[in-house]
Short mmCIF file of N, CA and C in Angstrom, two decimals:
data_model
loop_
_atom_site.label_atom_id
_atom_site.label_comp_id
_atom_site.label_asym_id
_atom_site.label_seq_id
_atom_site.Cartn_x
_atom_site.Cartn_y
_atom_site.Cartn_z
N UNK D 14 125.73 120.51 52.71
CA UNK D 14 126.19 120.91 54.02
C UNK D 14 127.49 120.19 54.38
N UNK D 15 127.16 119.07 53.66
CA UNK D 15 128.64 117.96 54.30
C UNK D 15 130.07 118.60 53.62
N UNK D 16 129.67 119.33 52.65
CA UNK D 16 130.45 119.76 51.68
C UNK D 16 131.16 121.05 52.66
N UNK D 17 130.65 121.65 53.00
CA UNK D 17 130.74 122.72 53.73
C UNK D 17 131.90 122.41 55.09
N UNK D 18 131.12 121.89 56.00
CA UNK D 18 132.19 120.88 56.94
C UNK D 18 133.59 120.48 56.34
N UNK D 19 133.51 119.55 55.35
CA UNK D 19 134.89 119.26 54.57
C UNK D 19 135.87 120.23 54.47
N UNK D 20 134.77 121.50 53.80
CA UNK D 20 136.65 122.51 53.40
C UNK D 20 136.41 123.17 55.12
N UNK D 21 135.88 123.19 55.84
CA UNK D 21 136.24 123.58 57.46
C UNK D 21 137.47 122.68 57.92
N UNK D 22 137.36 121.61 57.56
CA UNK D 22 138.35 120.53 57.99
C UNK D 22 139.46 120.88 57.44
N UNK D 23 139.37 120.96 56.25
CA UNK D 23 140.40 121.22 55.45
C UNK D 23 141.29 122.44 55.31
N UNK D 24 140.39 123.76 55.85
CA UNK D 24 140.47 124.74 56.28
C UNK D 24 141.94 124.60 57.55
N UNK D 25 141.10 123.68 58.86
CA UNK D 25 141.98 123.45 60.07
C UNK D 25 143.15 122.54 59.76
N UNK D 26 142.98 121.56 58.76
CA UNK D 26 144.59 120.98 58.89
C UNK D 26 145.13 122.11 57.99
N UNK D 27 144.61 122.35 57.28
CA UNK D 27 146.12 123.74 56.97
C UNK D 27 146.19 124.40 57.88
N UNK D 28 145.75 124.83 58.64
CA UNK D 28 146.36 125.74 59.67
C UNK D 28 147.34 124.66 61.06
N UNK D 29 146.81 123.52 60.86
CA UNK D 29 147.32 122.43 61.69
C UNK D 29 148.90 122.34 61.08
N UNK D 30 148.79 122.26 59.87
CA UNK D 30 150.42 121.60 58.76
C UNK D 30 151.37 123.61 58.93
N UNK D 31 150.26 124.57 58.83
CA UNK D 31 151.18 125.53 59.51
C UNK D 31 151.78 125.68 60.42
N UNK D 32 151.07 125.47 61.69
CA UNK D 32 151.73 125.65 63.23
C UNK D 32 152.60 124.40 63.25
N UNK D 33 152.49 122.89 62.80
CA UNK D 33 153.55 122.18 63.01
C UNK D 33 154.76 122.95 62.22
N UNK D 34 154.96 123.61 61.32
CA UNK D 34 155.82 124.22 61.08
C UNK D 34 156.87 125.56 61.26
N UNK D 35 155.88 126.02 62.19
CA UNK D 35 156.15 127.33 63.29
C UNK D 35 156.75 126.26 64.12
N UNK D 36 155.87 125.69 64.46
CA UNK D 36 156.11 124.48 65.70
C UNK D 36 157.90 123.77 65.37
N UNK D 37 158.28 123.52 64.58
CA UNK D 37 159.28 123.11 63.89
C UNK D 37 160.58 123.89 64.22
N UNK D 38 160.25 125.39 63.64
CA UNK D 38 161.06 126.46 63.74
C UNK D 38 161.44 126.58 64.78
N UNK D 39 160.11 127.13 65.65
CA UNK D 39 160.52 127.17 67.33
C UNK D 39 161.80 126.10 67.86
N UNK D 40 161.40 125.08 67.46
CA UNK D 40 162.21 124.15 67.90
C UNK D 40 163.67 124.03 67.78
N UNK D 41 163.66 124.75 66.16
CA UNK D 41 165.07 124.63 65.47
C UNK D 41 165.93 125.92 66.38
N UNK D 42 165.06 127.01 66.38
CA UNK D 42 165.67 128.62 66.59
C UNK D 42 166.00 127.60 68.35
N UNK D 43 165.38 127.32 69.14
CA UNK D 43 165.47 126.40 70.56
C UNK D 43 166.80 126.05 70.47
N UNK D 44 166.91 125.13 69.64
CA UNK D 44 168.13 124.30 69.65
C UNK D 44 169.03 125.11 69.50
N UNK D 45 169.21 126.23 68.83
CA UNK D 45 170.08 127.25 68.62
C UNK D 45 170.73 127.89 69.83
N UNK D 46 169.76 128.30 70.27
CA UNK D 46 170.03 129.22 71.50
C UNK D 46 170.71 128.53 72.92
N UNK D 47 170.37 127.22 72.72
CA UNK D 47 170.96 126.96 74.02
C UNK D 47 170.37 126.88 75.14
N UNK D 48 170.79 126.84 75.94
CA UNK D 48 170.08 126.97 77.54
C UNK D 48 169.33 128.04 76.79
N UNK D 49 169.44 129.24 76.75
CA UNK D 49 168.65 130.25 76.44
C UNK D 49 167.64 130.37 75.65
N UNK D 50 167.53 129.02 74.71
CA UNK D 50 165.84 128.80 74.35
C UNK D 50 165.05 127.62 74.44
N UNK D 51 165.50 127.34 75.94
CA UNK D 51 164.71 126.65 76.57
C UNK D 51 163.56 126.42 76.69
N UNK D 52 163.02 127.58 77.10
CA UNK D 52 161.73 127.82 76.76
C UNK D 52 160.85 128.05 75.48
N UNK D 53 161.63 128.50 74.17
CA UNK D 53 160.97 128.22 73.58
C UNK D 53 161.09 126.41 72.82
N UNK D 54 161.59 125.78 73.55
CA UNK D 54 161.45 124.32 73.10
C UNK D 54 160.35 124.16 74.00
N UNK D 55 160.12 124.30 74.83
CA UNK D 55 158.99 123.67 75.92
C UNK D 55 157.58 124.08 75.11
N UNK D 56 157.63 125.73 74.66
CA UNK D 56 156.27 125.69 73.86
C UNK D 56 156.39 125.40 72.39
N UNK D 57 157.45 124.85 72.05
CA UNK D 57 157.05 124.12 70.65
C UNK D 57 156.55 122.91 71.48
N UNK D 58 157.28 122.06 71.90
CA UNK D 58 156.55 120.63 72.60
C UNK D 58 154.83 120.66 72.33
N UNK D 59 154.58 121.72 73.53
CA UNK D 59 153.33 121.75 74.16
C UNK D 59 152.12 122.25 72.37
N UNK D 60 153.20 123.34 72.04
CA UNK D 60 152.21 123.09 70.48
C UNK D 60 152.12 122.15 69.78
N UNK D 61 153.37 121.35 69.78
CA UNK D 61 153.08 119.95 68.81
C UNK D 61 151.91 119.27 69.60
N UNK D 62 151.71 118.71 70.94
CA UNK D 62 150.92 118.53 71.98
C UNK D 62 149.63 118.65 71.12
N UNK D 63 149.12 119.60 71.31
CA UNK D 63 147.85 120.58 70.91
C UNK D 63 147.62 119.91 69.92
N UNK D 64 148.37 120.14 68.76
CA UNK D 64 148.06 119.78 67.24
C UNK D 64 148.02 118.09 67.23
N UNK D 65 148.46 118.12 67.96
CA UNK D 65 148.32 116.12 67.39
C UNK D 65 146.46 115.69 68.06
N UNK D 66 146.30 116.28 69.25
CA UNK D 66 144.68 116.36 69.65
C UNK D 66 143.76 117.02 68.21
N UNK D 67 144.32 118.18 68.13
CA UNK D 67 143.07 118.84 67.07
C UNK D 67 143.32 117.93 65.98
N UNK D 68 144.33 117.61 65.73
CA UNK D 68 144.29 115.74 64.40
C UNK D 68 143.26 115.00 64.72
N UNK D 69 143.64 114.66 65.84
CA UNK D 69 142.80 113.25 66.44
C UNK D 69 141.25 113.63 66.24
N UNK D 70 140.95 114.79 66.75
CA UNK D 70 139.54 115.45 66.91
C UNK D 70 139.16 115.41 65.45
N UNK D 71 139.42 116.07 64.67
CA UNK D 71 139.39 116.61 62.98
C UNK D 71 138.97 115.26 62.57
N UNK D 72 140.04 114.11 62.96
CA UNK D 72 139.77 113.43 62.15
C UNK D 72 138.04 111.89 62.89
N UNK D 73 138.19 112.42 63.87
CA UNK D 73 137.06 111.72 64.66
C UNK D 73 135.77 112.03 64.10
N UNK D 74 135.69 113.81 63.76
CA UNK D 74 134.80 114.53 63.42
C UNK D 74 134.26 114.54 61.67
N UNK D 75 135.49 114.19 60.67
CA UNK D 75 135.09 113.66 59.63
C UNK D 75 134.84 112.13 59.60
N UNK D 76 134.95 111.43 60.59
CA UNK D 76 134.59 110.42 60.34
C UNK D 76 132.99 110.32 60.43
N UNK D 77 132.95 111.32 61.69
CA UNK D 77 131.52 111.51 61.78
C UNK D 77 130.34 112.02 60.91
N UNK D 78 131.12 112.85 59.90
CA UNK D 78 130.36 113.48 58.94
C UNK D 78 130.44 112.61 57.74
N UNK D 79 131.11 111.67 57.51
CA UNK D 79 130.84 110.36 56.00
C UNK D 79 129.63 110.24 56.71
N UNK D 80 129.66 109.37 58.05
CA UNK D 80 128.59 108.65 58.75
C UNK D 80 127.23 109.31 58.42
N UNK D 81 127.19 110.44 58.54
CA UNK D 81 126.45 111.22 58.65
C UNK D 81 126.11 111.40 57.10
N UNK D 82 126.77 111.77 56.17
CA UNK D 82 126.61 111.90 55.15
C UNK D 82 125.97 110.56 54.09
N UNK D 83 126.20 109.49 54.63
CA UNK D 83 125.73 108.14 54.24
C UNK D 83 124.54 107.99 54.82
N UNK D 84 124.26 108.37 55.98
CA UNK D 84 123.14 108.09 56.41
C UNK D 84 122.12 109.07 55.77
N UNK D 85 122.37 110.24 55.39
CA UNK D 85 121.72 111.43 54.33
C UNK D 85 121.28 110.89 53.18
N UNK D 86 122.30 109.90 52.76
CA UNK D 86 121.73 109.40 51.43
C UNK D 86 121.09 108.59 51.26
N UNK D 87 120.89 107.32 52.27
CA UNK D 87 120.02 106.54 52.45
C UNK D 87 118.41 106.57 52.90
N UNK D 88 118.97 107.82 53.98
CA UNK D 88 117.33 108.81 54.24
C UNK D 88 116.70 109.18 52.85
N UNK D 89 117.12 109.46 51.90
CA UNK D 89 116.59 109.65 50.59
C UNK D 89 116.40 108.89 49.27
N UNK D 90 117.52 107.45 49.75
CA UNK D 90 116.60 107.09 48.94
C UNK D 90 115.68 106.02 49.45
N UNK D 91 115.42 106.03 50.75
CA UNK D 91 114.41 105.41 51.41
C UNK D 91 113.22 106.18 51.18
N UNK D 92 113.08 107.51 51.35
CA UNK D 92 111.88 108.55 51.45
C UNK D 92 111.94 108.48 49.53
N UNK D 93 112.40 108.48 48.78
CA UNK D 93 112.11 108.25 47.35
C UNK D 93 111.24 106.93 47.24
N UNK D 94 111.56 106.01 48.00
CA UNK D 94 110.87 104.58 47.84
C UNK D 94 109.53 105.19 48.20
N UNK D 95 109.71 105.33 48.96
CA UNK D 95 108.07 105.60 49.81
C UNK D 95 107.25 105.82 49.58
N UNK D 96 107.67 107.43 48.68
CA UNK D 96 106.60 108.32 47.78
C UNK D 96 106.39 107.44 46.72
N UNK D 97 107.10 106.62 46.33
CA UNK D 97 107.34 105.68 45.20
C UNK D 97 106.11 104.57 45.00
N UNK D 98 106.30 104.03 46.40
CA UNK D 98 104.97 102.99 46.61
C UNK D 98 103.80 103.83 46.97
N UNK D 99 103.77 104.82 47.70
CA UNK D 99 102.41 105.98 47.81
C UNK D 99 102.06 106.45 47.06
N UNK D 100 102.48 106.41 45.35
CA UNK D 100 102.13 107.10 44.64
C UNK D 100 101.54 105.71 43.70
N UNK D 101 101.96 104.39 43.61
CA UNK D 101 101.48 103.20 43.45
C UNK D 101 100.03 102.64 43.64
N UNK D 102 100.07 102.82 45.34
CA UNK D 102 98.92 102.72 46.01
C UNK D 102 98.06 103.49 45.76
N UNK D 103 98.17 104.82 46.03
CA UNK D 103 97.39 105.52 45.55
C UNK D 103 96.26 105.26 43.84
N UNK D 104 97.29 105.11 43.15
CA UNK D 104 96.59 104.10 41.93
C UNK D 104 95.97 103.26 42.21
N UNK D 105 96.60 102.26 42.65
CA UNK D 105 95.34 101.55 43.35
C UNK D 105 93.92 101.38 43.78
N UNK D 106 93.95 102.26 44.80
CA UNK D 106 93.21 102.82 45.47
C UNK D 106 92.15 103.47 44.40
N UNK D 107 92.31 104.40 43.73
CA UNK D 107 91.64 105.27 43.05
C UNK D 107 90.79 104.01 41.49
N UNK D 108 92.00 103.10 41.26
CA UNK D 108 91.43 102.55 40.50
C UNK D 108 90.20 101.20 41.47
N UNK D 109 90.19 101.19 42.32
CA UNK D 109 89.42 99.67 43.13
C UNK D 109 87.93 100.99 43.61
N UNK D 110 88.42 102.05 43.91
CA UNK D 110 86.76 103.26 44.09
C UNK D 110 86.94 102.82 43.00
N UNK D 111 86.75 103.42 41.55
CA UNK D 111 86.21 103.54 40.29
C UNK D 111 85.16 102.28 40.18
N UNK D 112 86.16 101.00 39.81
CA UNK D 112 85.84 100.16 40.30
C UNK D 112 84.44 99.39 40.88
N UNK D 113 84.42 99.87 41.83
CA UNK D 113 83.56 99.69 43.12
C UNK D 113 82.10 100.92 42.69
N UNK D 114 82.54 102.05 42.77
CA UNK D 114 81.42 102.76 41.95
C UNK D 114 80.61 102.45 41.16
N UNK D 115 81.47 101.67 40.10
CA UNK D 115 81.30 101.37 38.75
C UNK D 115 79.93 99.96 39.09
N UNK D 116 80.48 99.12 39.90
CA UNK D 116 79.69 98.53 39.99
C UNK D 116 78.49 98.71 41.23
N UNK D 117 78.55 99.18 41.83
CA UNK D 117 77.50 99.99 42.79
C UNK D 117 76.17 100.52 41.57
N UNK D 118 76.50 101.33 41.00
CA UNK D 118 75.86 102.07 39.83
C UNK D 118 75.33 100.70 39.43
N UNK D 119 76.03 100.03 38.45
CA UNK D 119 75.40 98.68 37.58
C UNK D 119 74.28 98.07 38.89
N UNK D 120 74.82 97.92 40.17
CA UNK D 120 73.74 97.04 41.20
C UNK D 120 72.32 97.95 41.12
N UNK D 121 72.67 99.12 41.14
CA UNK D 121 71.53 100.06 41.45
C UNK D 121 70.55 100.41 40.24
N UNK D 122 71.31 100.57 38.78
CA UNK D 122 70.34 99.63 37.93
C UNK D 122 69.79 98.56 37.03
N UNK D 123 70.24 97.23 37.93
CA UNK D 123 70.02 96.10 37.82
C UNK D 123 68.91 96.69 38.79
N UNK D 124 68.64 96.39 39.42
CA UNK D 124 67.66 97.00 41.13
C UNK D 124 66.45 97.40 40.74
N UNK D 125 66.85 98.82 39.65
CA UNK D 125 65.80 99.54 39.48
C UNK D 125 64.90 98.96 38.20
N UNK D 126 65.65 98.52 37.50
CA UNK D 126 65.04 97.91 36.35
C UNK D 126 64.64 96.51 37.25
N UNK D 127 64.87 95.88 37.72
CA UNK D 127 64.22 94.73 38.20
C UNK D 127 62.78 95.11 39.06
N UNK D 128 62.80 96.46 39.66
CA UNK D 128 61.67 97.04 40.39
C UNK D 128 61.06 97.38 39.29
N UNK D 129 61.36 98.04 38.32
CA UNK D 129 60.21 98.30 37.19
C UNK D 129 59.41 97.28 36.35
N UNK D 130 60.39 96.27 36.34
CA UNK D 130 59.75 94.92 35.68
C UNK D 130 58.68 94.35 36.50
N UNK D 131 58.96 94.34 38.05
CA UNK D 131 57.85 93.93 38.67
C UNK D 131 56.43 94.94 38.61
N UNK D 132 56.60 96.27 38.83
CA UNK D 132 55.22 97.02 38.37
C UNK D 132 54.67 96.55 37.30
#
C-alpha cells in the first residue's frame, strides 16, 4: 500500500516540477509584455505560492507514510514473535498434559494394584 502512496507522490511532484514551469513561462511571457502582463505575473506568483504549500504538504505526508511504513514492519515482526512463542508454549503445554496423564494413569495403577494386593 505504501508503495502505492509513493508513486501518488511522485505522481504530484511531477505535476508540481510542471506547473513551476508553466509557472516560469507565465512569468517570462509577464516580463515581456510589460505593464500589459501584469497580471499574468501576479498569477504566476500566486501559482508558485500554491506549489511551494503542496511541497511542504507532499512532503509532510511522505514523511508520514515511512512512519507509517516502519511502524508496519515492526507490527510484523512483533506479531511473528508472538505466534513464535505461542507456538512454543503450546509445546509445552501439550507436552506437561502428556506428562501429567502419563503419570495420573501410573498413580491409578499403582492404586489399583495396591487395592488388589490388599484383597
Amino acid at each position: 500500500m505504501t508503495k502505492e502512496i509513493n508513486n501518488t507522490f511522485n505522481m504530484i511532484q511531477g505535476i508540481s516540477l510542471q506547473s513551476k514551469l508553466l509557472s516560469f513561462n507565465a512569468s517570462v511571457e509577464a516580463a515581456r509584455a510589460g505593464q500589459h502582463g501584469r497580471g499574468f505575473s501576479i498569477v504566476a506568483q500566486e501559482i508558485q505560492s500554491s506549489l511551494k504549500e503542496i511541497e511542504t504538504i507532499t512532503q509532510k505526508c511522505e514523511l508520514q507514510t515511512t512512519l507509517i511504513d516502519g511502524s508496519l514492519k515492526a507490527l510484523k515482526v512483533n506479531s511473528e514473535m508472538t505466534v513464535t512463542t505461542y507456538e512454543e508454549h503450546s509445546k509445552y503445554i501439550s507436552i506437561s498434559i502428556d506428562e501429567s496423564a502419563s503419570l495420573a494413569s501410573k498413580k491409578n495403577s499403582d492404586q489399583i494394584f495396591e487395592t488388589l494386593d490388599r484383597l
